[in-house]
Amino acid sequence: IILPLLLISLVLFSLGLSFSYFILIPAALNFFLTYSDEVIEPLWSFDQYFEFILVLFYSTGLAFQIPIIQIVLGFLNIVSAKQMLEAWRYVILISTIIGAVLTPSTDPLTQLLLSSAILLLYFSGVGVLFLIKN
């Protein structure tokens, strides 16, 4: 069971990096460069840009590990899939908070994209746990 989880974890982390690279980073950079374009001129150093990209990569890659955590919790009988599904209201709230905290930018689009991905991963993890346990 450890080897399949490890492989799936690597695939999910790679998907998180791809999601960040192709969807989150362009949306965040577009927001930064066009927001109040007439008032201020965006000046970024290479260090600031690189740190922004790395934070977004790591946070998104780690957020994509949610199904792995759910499967481990389900196998250890700490939380059942039914209990995870019953807590959907809290999951929506927590995913919104996580999306706001993990995205280094302040634009709502990037936060919404990350929280939507977290919700999709959570409910897919619940579905996979249902399939595995039944």
PDB file of C-alpha atoms in Angstrom:
ATOM      1  CA  ILE A   1       0.000   0.000   0.000  1.00  0.00           C
ATOM      2  CA  ILE A   2       2.951   2.348   0.585  1.00  0.00           C
ATOM      3  CA  LEU A   3       4.356   2.164  -2.948  1.00  0.00           C
ATOM      4  CA  PRO A   4       1.061   3.039  -4.705  1.00  0.00           C
ATOM      5  CA  LEU A   5       0.515   5.930  -2.272  1.00  0.00           C
ATOM      6  CA  LEU A   6       4.038   7.182  -2.926  1.00  0.00           C
ATOM      7  CA  LEU A   7       3.556   7.040  -6.689  1.00  0.00           C
ATOM      8  CA  ILE A   8       0.165   8.734  -6.501  1.00  0.00           C
ATOM      9  CA  SER A   9       1.680  11.351  -4.209  1.00  0.00           C
ATOM     10  CA  LEU A  10       4.393  12.112  -6.764  1.00  0.00           C
ATOM     11  CA  VAL A  11       1.800  12.341  -9.538  1.00  0.00           C
ATOM     12  CA  LEU A  12      -0.382  14.665  -7.447  1.00  0.00           C
ATOM     13  CA  PHE A  13       2.586  16.873  -6.548  1.00  0.00           C
ATOM     14  CA  SER A  14       3.489  17.097 -10.245  1.00  0.00           C
ATOM     15  CA  LEU A  15      -0.116  17.974 -11.073  1.00  0.00           C
ATOM     16  CA  GLY A  16       0.039  20.669  -8.397  1.00  0.00           C
ATOM     17  CA  LEU A  17       3.182  22.125  -9.941  1.00  0.00           C
ATOM     18  CA  SER A  18       1.579  22.057 -13.389  1.00  0.00           C
ATOM     19  CA  PHE A  19      -1.598  23.689 -12.067  1.00  0.00           C
ATOM     20  CA  SER A  20       0.482  26.382 -10.429  1.00  0.00           C
ATOM     21  CA  TYR A  21       2.664  26.951 -13.494  1.00  0.00           C
ATOM     22  CA  PHE A  22      -0.058  27.035 -16.130  1.00  0.00           C
ATOM     23  CA  ILE A  23      -3.018  28.516 -14.227  1.00  0.00           C
ATOM     24  CA  LEU A  24      -2.146  30.224 -10.922  1.00  0.00           C
ATOM     25  CA  ILE A  25       1.083  32.003 -11.824  1.00  0.00           C
ATOM     26  CA  PRO A  26      -0.226  33.609 -15.048  1.00  0.00           C
ATOM     27  CA  ALA A  27      -3.385  34.772 -13.243  1.00  0.00           C
ATOM     28  CA  ALA A  28      -1.424  36.205 -10.316  1.00  0.00           C
ATOM     29  CA  LEU A  29       1.179  37.909 -12.498  1.00  0.00           C
ATOM     30  CA  ASN A  30      -1.533  39.348 -14.723  1.00  0.00           C
ATOM     31  CA  PHE A  31      -3.209  40.772 -11.633  1.00  0.00           C
ATOM     32  CA  PHE A  32       0.033  42.234 -10.292  1.00  0.00           C
ATOM     33  CA  LEU A  33       1.022  43.829 -13.577  1.00  0.00           C
ATOM     34  CA  THR A  34      -2.375  45.286 -14.484  1.00  0.00           C
ATOM     35  CA  TYR A  35      -3.725  46.275 -11.065  1.00  0.00           C
ATOM     36  CA  SER A  36      -3.461  50.053 -10.747  1.00  0.00           C
ATOM     37  CA  ASP A  37      -1.205  50.136 -13.790  1.00  0.00           C
ATOM     38  CA  GLU A  38      -1.685  53.884 -14.211  1.00  0.00           C
ATOM     39  CA  VAL A  39      -0.866  54.780 -10.618  1.00  0.00           C
ATOM     40  CA  ILE A  40       2.219  52.734  -9.796  1.00  0.00           C
ATOM     41  CA  GLU A  41       4.882  51.018 -11.819  1.00  0.00           C
ATOM     42  CA  PRO A  42       5.494  47.398 -10.870  1.00  0.00           C
ATOM     43  CA  LEU A  43       9.132  46.939  -9.899  1.00  0.00           C
ATOM     44  CA  TRP A  44      10.141  43.426  -8.959  1.00  0.00           C
ATOM     45  CA  SER A  45      13.607  42.205  -8.254  1.00  0.00           C
ATOM     46  CA  PHE A  46      14.620  38.754  -9.402  1.00  0.00           C
ATOM     47  CA  ASP A  47      14.653  37.577  -5.779  1.00  0.00           C
ATOM     48  CA  GLN A  48      11.083  38.743  -5.176  1.00  0.00           C
ATOM     49  CA  TYR A  49       9.856  37.137  -8.391  1.00  0.00           C
ATOM     50  CA  PHE A  50      11.677  33.876  -7.687  1.00  0.00           C
ATOM     51  CA  GLU A  51      10.402  33.742  -4.099  1.00  0.00           C
ATOM     52  CA  PHE A  52       6.842  34.394  -5.304  1.00  0.00           C
ATOM     53  CA  ILE A  53       7.051  31.553  -7.829  1.00  0.00           C
ATOM     54  CA  LEU A  54       8.591  29.122  -5.325  1.00  0.00           C
ATOM     55  CA  VAL A  55       6.005  29.865  -2.632  1.00  0.00           C
ATOM     56  CA  LEU A  56       3.214  29.303  -5.136  1.00  0.00           C
ATOM     57  CA  PHE A  57       4.819  26.071  -6.371  1.00  0.00           C
ATOM     58  CA  TYR A  58       5.351  24.587  -2.920  1.00  0.00           C
ATOM     59  CA  SER A  59       1.997  25.608  -1.504  1.00  0.00           C
ATOM     60  CA  THR A  60       0.096  24.268  -4.502  1.00  0.00           C
ATOM     61  CA  GLY A  61       2.127  21.047  -4.597  1.00  0.00           C
ATOM     62  CA  LEU A  62       1.432  20.455  -0.921  1.00  0.00           C
ATOM     63  CA  ALA A  63      -2.249  21.319  -1.297  1.00  0.00           C
ATOM     64  CA  PHE A  64      -2.521  18.639  -3.971  1.00  0.00           C
ATOM     65  CA  GLN A  65      -1.578  16.033  -1.333  1.00  0.00           C
ATOM     66  CA  ILE A  66      -5.039  16.263   0.266  1.00  0.00           C
ATOM     67  CA  PRO A  67      -6.356  12.984  -1.246  1.00  0.00           C
ATOM     68  CA  ILE A  68      -3.298  11.113   0.077  1.00  0.00           C
ATOM     69  CA  ILE A  69      -3.948  12.428   3.583  1.00  0.00           C
ATOM     70  CA  GLN A  70      -7.609  11.414   3.297  1.00  0.00           C
ATOM     71  CA  ILE A  71      -6.751   7.892   2.170  1.00  0.00           C
ATOM     72  CA  VAL A  72      -4.260   7.442   5.016  1.00  0.00           C
ATOM     73  CA  LEU A  73      -6.808   8.725   7.543  1.00  0.00           C
ATOM     74  CA  GLY A  74      -9.419   6.378   6.087  1.00  0.00           C
ATOM     75  CA  PHE A  75      -7.127   3.341   6.196  1.00  0.00           C
ATOM     76  CA  LEU A  76      -6.211   4.071   9.790  1.00  0.00           C
ATOM     77  CA  ASN A  77      -9.947   4.318  10.594  1.00  0.00           C
ATOM     78  CA  ILE A  78      -9.494   7.761  12.091  1.00  0.00           C
ATOM     79  CA  VAL A  79     -12.117   9.328   9.816  1.00  0.00           C
ATOM     80  CA  SER A  80     -14.519   7.542   7.488  1.00  0.00           C
ATOM     81  CA  ALA A  81     -15.488   8.714   4.023  1.00  0.00           C
ATOM     82  CA  LYS A  82     -19.017   9.326   5.267  1.00  0.00           C
ATOM     83  CA  GLN A  83     -17.738  11.598   8.022  1.00  0.00           C
ATOM     84  CA  MET A  84     -15.603  13.474   5.493  1.00  0.00           C
ATOM     85  CA  LEU A  85     -18.610  13.967   3.262  1.00  0.00           C
ATOM     86  CA  GLU A  86     -20.779  15.165   6.147  1.00  0.00           C
ATOM     87  CA  ALA A  87     -18.281  17.936   6.917  1.00  0.00           C
ATOM     88  CA  TRP A  88     -18.599  19.553   3.472  1.00  0.00           C
ATOM     89  CA  ARG A  89     -19.657  22.957   4.845  1.00  0.00           C
ATOM     90  CA  TYR A  90     -16.532  23.227   6.954  1.00  0.00           C
ATOM     91  CA  VAL A  91     -14.402  22.035   4.068  1.00  0.00           C
ATOM     92  CA  ILE A  92     -15.674  24.867   1.878  1.00  0.00           C
ATOM     93  CA  LEU A  93     -14.836  27.411   4.579  1.00  0.00           C
ATOM     94  CA  ILE A  94     -11.424  25.905   5.298  1.00  0.00           C
ATOM     95  CA  SER A  95     -10.540  25.634   1.595  1.00  0.00           C
ATOM     96  CA  THR A  96     -11.346  29.310   1.155  1.00  0.00           C
ATOM     97  CA  ILE A  97      -9.131  30.214   4.105  1.00  0.00           C
ATOM     98  CA  ILE A  98      -6.327  27.957   2.842  1.00  0.00           C
ATOM     99  CA  GLY A  99      -6.628  29.500  -0.627  1.00  0.00           C
ATOM    100  CA  ALA A 100      -6.292  32.973   0.896  1.00  0.00           C
ATOM    101  CA  VAL A 101      -3.339  32.030   3.099  1.00  0.00           C
ATOM    102  CA  LEU A 102      -1.335  29.952   0.627  1.00  0.00           C
ATOM    103  CA  THR A 103      -1.509  32.343  -2.313  1.00  0.00           C
ATOM    104  CA  PRO A 104       1.089  35.061  -1.889  1.00  0.00           C
ATOM    105  CA  SER A 105      -0.908  37.518  -3.986  1.00  0.00           C
ATOM    106  CA  THR A 106      -3.996  39.358  -2.795  1.00  0.00           C
ATOM    107  CA  ASP A 107      -6.092  38.949  -5.913  1.00  0.00           C
ATOM    108  CA  PRO A 108      -9.346  37.029  -5.485  1.00  0.00           C
ATOM    109  CA  LEU A 109      -8.980  35.086  -8.754  1.00  0.00           C
ATOM    110  CA  THR A 110      -5.850  33.233  -7.641  1.00  0.00           C
ATOM    111  CA  GLN A 111      -7.379  32.508  -4.244  1.00  0.00           C
ATOM    112  CA  LEU A 112     -10.575  31.243  -5.866  1.00  0.00           C
ATOM    113  CA  LEU A 113      -8.658  29.012  -8.268  1.00  0.00           C
ATOM    114  CA  LEU A 114      -6.647  27.433  -5.458  1.00  0.00           C
ATOM    115  CA  SER A 115      -9.652  26.954  -3.177  1.00  0.00           C
ATOM    116  CA  SER A 116     -11.597  25.387  -6.070  1.00  0.00           C
ATOM    117  CA  ALA A 117      -8.736  22.982  -6.709  1.00  0.00           C
ATOM    118  CA  ILE A 118      -8.627  22.105  -3.007  1.00  0.00           C
ATOM    119  CA  LEU A 119     -12.376  21.412  -3.018  1.00  0.00           C
ATOM    120  CA  LEU A 120     -12.095  19.251  -6.129  1.00  0.00           C
ATOM    121  CA  LEU A 121      -9.216  17.307  -4.594  1.00  0.00           C
ATOM    122  CA  TYR A 122     -11.067  16.865  -1.314  1.00  0.00           C
ATOM    123  CA  PHE A 123     -14.213  15.482  -2.915  1.00  0.00           C
ATOM    124  CA  SER A 124     -12.202  13.270  -5.259  1.00  0.00           C
ATOM    125  CA  GLY A 125     -10.320  11.938  -2.227  1.00  0.00           C
ATOM    126  CA  VAL A 126     -13.640  11.164  -0.535  1.00  0.00           C
ATOM    127  CA  GLY A 127     -14.793   9.355  -3.695  1.00  0.00           C
ATOM    128  CA  VAL A 128     -11.612   7.311  -3.935  1.00  0.00           C
ATOM    129  CA  LEU A 129     -11.870   6.410  -0.255  1.00  0.00           C
ATOM    130  CA  PHE A 130     -15.470   5.281  -0.800  1.00  0.00           C
ATOM    131  CA  LEU A 131     -14.336   3.074  -3.688  1.00  0.00           C
ATOM    132  CA  ILE A 132     -11.433   1.597  -1.768  1.00  0.00           C
ATOM    133  CA  LYS A 133     -13.340   0.895   1.447  1.00  0.00           C
ATOM    134  CA  ASN A 134     -16.435  -0.608  -0.253  1.00  0.00           C
TER     135      ASN A 134
END
